[in-house]
Short mmCIF file of C-alpha atoms in Angstrom, two decimals:
data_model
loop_
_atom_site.label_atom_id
_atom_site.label_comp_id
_atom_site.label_asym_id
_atom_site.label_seq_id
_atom_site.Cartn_x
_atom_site.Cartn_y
_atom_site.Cartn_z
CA UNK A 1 -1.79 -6.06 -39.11
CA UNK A 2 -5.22 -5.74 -40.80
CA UNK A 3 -5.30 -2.33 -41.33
CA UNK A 4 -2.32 -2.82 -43.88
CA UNK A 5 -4.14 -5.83 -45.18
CA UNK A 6 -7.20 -3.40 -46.57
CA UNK A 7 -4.51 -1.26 -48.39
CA UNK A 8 -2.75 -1.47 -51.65
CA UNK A 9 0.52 -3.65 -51.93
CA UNK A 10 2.58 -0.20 -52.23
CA UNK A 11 1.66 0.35 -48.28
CA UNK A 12 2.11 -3.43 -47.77
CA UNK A 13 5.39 -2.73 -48.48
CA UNK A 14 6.13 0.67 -46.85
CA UNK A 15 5.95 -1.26 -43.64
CA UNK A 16 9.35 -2.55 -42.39
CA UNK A 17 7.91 -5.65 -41.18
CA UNK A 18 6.06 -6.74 -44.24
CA UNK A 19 9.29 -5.37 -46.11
CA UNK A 20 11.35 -8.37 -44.41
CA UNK A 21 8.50 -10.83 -44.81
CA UNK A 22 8.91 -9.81 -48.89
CA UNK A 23 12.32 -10.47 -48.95
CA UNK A 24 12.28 -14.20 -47.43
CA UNK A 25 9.32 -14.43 -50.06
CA UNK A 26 11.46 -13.17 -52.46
CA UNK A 27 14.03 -15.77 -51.61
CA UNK A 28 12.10 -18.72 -51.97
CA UNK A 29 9.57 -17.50 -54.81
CA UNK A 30 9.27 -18.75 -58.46
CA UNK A 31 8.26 -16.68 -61.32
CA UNK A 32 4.92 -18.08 -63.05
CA UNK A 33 6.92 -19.06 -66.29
CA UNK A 34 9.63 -21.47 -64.74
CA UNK A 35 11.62 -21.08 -67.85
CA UNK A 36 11.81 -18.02 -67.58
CA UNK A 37 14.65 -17.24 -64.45
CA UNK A 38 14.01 -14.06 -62.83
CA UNK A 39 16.48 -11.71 -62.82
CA UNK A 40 18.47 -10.53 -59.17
CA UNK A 41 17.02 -7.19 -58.64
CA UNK A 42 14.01 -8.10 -60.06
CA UNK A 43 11.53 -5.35 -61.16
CA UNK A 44 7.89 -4.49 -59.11
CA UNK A 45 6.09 -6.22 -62.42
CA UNK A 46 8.08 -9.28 -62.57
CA UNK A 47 8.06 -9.33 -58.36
CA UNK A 48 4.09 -9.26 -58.68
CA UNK A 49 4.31 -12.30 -60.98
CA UNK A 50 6.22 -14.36 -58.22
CA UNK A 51 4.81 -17.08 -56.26
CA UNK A 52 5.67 -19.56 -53.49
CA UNK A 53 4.60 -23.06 -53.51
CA UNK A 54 2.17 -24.05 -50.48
CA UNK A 55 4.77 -26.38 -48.20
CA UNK A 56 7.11 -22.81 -48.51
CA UNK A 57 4.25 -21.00 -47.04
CA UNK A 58 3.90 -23.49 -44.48
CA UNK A 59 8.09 -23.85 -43.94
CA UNK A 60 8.01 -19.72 -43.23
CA UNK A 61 4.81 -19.76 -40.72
CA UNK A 62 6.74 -22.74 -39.12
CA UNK A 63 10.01 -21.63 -38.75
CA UNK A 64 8.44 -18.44 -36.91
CA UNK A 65 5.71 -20.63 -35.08
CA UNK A 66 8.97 -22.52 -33.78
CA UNK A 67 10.99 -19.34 -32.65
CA UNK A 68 7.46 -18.37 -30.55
CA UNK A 69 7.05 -21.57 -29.14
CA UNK A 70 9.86 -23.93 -28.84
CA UNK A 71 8.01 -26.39 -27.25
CA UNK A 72 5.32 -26.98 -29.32
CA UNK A 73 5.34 -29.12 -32.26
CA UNK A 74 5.25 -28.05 -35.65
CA UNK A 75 1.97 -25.82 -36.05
CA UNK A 76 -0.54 -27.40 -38.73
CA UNK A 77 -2.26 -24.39 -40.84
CA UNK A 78 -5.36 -25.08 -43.27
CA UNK A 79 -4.74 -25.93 -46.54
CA UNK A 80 -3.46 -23.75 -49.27
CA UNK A 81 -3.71 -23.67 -52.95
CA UNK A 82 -0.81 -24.63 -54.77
CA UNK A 83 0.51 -21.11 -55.35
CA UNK A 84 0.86 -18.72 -52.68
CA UNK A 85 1.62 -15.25 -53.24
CA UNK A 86 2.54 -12.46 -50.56
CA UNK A 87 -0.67 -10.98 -49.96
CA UNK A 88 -1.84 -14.33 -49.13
CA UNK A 89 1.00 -14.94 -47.03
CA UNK A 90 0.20 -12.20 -44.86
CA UNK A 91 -3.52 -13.13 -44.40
CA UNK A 92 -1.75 -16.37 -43.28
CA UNK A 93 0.62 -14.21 -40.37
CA UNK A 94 -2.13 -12.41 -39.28
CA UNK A 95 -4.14 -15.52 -38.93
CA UNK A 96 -1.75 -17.69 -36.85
CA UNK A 97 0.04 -14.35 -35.60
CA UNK A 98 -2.33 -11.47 -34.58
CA UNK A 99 -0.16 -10.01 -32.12
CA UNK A 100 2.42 -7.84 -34.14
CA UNK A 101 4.58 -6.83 -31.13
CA UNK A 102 4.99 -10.89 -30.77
CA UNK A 103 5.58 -11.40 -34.58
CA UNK A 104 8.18 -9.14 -35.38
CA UNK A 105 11.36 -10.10 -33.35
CA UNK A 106 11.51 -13.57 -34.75
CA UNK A 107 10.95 -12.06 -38.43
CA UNK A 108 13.88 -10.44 -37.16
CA UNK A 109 15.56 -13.85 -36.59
CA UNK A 110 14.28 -15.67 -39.33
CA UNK A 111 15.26 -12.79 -41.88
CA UNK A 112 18.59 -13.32 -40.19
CA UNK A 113 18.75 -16.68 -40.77
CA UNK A 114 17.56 -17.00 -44.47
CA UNK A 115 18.41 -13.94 -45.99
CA UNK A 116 21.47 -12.49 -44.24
CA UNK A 117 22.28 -15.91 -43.56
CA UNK A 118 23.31 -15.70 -39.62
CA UNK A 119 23.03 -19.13 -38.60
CA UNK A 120 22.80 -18.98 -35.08
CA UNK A 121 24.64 -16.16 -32.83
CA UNK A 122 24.56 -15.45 -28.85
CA UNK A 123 27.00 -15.53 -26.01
CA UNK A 124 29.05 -18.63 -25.54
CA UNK A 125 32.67 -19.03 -23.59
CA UNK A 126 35.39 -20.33 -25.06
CA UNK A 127 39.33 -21.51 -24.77
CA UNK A 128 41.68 -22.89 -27.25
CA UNK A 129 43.17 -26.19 -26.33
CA UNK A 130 46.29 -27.32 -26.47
CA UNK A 131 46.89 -30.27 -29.73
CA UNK A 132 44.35 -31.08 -32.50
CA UNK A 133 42.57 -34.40 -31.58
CA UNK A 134 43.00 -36.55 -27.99
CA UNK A 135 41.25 -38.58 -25.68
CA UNK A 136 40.09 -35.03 -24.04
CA UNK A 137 40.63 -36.48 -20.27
CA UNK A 138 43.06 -34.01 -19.67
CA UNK A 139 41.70 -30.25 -18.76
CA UNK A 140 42.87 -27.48 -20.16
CA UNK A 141 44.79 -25.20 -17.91
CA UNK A 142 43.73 -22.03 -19.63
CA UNK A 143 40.56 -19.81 -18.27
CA UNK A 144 37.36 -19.08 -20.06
CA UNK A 145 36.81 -16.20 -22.04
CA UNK A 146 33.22 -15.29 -22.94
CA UNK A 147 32.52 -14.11 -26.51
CA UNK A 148 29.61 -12.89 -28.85
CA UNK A 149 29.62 -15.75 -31.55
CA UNK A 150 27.91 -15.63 -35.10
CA UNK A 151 28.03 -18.90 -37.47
CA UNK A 152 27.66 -17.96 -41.26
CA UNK A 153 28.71 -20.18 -43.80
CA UNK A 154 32.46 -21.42 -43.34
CA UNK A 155 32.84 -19.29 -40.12
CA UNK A 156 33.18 -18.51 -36.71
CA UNK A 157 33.28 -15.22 -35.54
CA UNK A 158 34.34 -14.20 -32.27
CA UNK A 159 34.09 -10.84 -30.48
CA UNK A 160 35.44 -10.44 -26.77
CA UNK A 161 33.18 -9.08 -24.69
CA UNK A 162 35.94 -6.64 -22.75
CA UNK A 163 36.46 -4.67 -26.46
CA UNK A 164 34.85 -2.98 -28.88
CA UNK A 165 32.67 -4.62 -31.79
CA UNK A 166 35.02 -3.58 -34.66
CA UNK A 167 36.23 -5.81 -37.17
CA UNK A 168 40.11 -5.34 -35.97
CA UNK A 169 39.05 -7.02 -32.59
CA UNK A 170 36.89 -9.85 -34.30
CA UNK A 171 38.29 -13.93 -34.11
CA UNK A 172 37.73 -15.81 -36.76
CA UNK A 173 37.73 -19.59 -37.16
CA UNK A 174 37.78 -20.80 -40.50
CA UNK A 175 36.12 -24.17 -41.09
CA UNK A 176 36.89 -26.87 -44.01
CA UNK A 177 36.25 -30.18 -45.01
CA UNK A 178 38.48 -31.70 -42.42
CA UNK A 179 36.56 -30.18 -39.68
CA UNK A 180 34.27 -31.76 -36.86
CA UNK A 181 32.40 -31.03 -33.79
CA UNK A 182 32.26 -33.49 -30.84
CA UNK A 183 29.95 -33.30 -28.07
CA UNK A 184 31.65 -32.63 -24.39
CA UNK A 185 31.09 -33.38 -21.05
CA UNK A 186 29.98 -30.97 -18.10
CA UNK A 187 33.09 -29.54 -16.25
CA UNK A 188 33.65 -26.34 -14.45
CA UNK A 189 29.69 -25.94 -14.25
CA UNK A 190 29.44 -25.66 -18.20
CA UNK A 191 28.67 -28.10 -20.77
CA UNK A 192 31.13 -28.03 -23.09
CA UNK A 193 31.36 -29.46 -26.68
CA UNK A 194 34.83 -29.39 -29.01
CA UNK A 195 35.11 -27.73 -32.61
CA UNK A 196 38.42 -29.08 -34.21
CA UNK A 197 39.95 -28.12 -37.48
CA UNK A 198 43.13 -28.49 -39.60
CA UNK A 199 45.04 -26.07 -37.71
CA UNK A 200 43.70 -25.80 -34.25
CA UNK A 201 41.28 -27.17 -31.57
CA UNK A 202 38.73 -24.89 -29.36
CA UNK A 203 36.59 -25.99 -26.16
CA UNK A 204 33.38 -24.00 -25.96
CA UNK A 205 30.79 -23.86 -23.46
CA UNK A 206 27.43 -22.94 -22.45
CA UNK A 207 25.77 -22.79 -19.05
CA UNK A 208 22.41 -24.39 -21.04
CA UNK A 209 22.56 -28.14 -22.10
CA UNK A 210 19.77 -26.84 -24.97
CA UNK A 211 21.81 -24.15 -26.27
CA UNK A 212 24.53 -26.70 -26.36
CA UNK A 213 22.48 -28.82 -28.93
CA UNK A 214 21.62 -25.64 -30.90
CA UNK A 215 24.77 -24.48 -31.46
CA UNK A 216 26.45 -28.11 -32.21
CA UNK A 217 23.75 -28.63 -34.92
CA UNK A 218 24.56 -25.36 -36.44
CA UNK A 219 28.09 -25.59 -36.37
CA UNK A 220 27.74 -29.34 -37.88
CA UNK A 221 25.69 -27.32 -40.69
CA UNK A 222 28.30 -24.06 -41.35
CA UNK A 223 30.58 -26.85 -41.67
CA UNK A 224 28.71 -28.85 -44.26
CA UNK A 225 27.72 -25.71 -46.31
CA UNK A 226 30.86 -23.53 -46.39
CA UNK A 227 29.62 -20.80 -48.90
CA UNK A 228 26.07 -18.88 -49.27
CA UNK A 229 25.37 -20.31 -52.54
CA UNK A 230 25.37 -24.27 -50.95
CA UNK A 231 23.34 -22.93 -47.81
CA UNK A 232 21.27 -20.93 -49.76
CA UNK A 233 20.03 -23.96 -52.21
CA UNK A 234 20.01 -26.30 -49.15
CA UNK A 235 17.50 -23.47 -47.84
CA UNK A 236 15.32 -23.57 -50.65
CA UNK A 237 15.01 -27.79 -51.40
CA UNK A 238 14.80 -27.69 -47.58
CA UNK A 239 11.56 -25.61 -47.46
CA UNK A 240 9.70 -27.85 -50.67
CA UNK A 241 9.64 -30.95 -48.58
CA UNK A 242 6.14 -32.22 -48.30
CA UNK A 243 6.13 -32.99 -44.75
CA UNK A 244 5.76 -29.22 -44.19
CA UNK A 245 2.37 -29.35 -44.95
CA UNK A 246 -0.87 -30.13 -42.93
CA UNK A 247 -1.87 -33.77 -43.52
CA UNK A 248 -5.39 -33.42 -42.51
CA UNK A 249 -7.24 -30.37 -43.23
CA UNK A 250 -9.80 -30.43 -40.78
CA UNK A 251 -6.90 -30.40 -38.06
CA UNK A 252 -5.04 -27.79 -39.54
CA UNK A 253 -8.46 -25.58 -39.39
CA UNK A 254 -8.99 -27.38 -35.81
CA UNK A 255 -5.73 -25.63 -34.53
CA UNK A 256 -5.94 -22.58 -35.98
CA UNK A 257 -9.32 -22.05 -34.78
CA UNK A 258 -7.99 -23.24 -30.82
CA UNK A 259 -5.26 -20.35 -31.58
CA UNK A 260 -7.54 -17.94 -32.54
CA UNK A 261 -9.93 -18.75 -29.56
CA UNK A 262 -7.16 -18.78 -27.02
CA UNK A 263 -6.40 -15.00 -28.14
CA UNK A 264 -10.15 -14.18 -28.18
CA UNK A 265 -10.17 -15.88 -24.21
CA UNK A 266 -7.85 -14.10 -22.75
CA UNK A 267 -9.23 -10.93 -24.58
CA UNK A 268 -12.83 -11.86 -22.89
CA UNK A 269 -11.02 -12.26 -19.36
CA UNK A 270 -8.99 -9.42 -19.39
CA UNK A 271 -12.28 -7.84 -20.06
CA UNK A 272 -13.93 -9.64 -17.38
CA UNK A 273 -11.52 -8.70 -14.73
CA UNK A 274 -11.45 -4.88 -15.48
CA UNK A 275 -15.63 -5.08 -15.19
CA UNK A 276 -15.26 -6.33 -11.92
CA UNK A 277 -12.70 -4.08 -11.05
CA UNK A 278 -14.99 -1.21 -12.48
CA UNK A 279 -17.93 -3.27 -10.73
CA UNK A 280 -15.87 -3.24 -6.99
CA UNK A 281 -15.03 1.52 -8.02
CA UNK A 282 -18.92 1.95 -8.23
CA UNK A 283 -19.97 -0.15 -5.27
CA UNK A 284 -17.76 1.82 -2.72
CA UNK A 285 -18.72 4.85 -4.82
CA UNK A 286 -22.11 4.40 -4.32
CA UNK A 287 -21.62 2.89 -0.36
CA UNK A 288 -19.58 6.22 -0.07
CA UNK A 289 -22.44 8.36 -1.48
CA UNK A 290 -25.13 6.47 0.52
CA UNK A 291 -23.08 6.58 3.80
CA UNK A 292 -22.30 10.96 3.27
CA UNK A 293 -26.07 11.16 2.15
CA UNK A 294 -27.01 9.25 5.74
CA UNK A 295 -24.49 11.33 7.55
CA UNK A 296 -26.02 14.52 6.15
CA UNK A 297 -29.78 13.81 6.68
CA UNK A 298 -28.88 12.83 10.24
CA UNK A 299 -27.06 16.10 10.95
CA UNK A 300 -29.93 18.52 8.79
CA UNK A 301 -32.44 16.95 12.01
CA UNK A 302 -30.12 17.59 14.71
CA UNK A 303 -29.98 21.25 13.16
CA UNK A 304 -33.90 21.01 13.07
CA UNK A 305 -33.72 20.12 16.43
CA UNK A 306 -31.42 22.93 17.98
CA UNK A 307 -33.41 25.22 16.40
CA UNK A 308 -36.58 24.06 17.50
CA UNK A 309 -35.06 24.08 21.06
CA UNK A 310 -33.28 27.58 20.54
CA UNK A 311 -36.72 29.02 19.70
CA UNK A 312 -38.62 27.27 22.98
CA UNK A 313 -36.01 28.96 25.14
CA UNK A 314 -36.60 32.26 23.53
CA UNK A 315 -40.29 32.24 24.12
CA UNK A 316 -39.72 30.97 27.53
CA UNK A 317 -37.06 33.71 28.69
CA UNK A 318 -39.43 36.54 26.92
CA UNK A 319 -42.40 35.38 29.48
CA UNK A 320 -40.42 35.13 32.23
CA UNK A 321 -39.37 38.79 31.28
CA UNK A 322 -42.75 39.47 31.10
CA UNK A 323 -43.97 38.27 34.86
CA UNK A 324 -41.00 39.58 36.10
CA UNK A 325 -42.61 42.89 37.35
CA UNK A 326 -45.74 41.19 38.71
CA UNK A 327 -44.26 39.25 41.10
CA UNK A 328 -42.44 42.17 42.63
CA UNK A 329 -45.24 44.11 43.88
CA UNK A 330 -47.01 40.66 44.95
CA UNK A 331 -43.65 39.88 46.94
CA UNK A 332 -43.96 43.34 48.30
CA UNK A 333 -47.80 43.24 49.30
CA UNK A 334 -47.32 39.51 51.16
CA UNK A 335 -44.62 41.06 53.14
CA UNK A 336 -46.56 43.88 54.46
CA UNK A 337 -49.50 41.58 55.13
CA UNK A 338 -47.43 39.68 57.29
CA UNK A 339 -46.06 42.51 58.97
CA UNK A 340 -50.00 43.73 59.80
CA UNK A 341 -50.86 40.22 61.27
CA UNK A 342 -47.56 40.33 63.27
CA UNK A 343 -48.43 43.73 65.05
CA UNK A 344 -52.50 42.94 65.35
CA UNK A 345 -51.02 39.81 66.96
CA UNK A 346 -49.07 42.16 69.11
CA UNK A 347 -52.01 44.05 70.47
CA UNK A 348 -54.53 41.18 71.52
CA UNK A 349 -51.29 40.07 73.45
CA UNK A 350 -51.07 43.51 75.76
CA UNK A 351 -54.71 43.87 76.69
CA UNK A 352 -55.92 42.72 80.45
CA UNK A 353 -59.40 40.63 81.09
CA UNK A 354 -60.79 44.10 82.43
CA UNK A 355 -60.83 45.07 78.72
CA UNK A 356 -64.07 47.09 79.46
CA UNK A 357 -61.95 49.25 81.92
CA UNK A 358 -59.89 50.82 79.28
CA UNK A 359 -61.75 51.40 76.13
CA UNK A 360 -62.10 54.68 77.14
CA UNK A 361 -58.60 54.95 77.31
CA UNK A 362 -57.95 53.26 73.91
CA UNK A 363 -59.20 55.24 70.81
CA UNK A 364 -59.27 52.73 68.12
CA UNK A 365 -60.42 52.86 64.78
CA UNK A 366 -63.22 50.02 64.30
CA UNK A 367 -62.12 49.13 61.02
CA UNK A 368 -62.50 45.61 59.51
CA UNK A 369 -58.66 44.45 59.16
CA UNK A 370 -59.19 42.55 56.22
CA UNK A 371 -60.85 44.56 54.08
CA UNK A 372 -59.15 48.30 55.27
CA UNK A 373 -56.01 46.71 56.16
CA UNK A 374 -54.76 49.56 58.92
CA UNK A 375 -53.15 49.17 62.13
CA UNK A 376 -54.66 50.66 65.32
CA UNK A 377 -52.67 53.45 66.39
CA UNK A 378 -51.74 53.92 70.27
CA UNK A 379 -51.63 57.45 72.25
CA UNK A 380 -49.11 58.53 74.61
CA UNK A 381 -51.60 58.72 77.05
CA UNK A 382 -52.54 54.93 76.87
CA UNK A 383 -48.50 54.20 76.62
CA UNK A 384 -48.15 55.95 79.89
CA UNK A 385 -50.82 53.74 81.48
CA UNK A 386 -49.72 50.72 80.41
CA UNK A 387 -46.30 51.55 81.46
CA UNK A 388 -47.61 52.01 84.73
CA UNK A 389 -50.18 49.06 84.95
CA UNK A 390 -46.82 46.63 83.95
CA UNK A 391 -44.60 48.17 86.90
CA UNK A 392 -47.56 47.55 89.41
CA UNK A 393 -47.95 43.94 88.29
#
């Protein structure tokens, strides 16, 4: 709302809200000059000129404090001057009402009310009864039928709920002088309350005890104001009675302010609890982010480490590939050592103590064995002999 508040009145009144909020000011406003009587249509200069008294200001912000809050009591406001005209009617709204989603349905209702004059309307049930007035002992044999209801001055309309909204289908009650509504009891899970008039006698109910109060006092009032012209002057005196207004300034200011900081609360924690929601995101985002930055230093070392070991195998296979002919021919050369120690072995066996005897006989190399490393070789001559020398023994 305070964006249209910085604008001219010509956008003040290009809004459909604030258009309905100038008509009930319109309805209950008084042209500067009270002489003067401003004319039905009324012109944009003569509109500007208009006023409402302070306890009107008060009886509007009330009667939509009161559709908002049932509960409360009547909502004290700080003190006005004695003239109140729309703009500062509006900085009033938007002071006790910041929340236009909030503040528009019950302009709805109290445009309604005031200006189209819709006393009260909803869903009730209803039955005609049989006679006009009894002792009301005796039920009624007939079966509820529910209905849409609307009470405007001298009326009661009622549209079944099983047709269509069109004026053919539409109940009327008329209401006069001679009729009266009594409060009923609770039967047939509903309490009930009984509208009589000259001709007839209805039983309506409601499944709410305090929608059965509403809609007996506003029956009680179609009845007492049967045309527009009586409501609408009981309207107006109704809304200059002093005991609209604040009595003590201080409190009205007081409960304003306790308004206006209740709004601004829940503002702060709403903000509060998305911070720590935003908080609680960036924690795991960061524990996330720590916990993949762990995971991936731990895995870059045991990559370090493979390597290190894939390159320790490498060297070690390339020297074994290296030795690998060495050690053959060292294989090769112990082997035929042994095989010269096994054969000298072999000699010193075969020879006799006479070993003087026969080294004619024996032509062998005088060779150091370690350092030539050749076997003695035998003759045929000496094989023959020591074939012989064997059979003798």
């Amino acid at each position: 709302m305070k964006k249209h508040l910085d604008e001219d009145d010509g956008s003040l009144i290009s809004d459909p809200l604030f258009q309905r909020l100038f008509r009930l000011f319109l309805l209950f406003a008084e042209p500067i000059d009270t002489t003067i009587k401003a004319p039905a249509s009324g012109t944009s200069k003569n509109r500007a000129l208009q006023y409402i008294s302070a306890a009107q200001a008060h009886f509007i912000i009330n009667e939509l404090f009161r559709l908002i809050r049932p509960r409360c009591s009547t909502l004290q406001i700080p003190q006005q001057s004695e003239r109140v005209t729309f703009r500062e009617l509006i900085e009033l709204c938007d002071l006790v009402f910041p929340d236009r989603k909030q503040l528009e349905p019950v302009v709805d209702r109290v445009f309604d009310r005031y200006v189209s004059q819709i006393v009260y309307k909803g869903f009730v049930m209803c039955r005609k009864m049989p006679g006009r007035i009894n002792c009301g002992t005796k039920k009624s044999k007939k079966a509820w039928k529910s209905y849409w209801c609307t009470l405007v001055p001298g009326t009661v309309f009622l549209w079944p709920l099983h047709k269509k909204t069109t004026v053919a289908n539409r109940r009327a009650i008329e209401l006069d002088s001679n009729s009266m509504v009594h409060m009923g009891t609770f039967e047939e899970d509903r309490f009930t309350w009984q509208l009589y008039t000259s001709k007839s006698k209805y039983q309506f109910g409601h499944f709410d005890e305090i929608q059965r109060q509403h809609w007996i006092t506003d029956m009680n009032l179609v009845i007492d104001y049967r045309n527009k012209s009586d409501l609408y002057e009981f309207d107006k005196e109704f809304s200059k009675r002093p005991e609209n207004m604040g009595k003590e300034k201080d409190s009205s200011w007081k409960l304003a302010l306790e308004s206006d900081n209740q709004r601004l609360t829940q503002l702060l924690n709403e903000e509060r609890r998305a911070l720590y929601d935003e908080e609680i995101v960036r924690e795991l985002a960061t524990r996330m982010l720590d916990e993949e930055r762990e995971r991936s230093e731990r895995l870059e070392k045991q990559v370090l480490e493979l390597e290190t070991q894939l390159q320790n195998e490498k060297a070690k296979n390339t020297e074994l590939k290296q030795k690998l002919p060495n050690g053959n021919e060292r294989h090769e050369e112990e082997e035929n050592n042994i095989d010269r120690r096994i054969q000298k072995q072999l000699t010193l066996n075969h020879k006799t103590p006479s070993e003087d005897t026969y080294t004619d006989e024996y032509e062998i190399c005088e060779v150091d064995e370690e350092e030539e490393n050749i076997t003695p070789q035998i003759s045929l001559t000496q094989l023959d002999y020591l074939v012989i020398s064997t059979q003798s023994i």
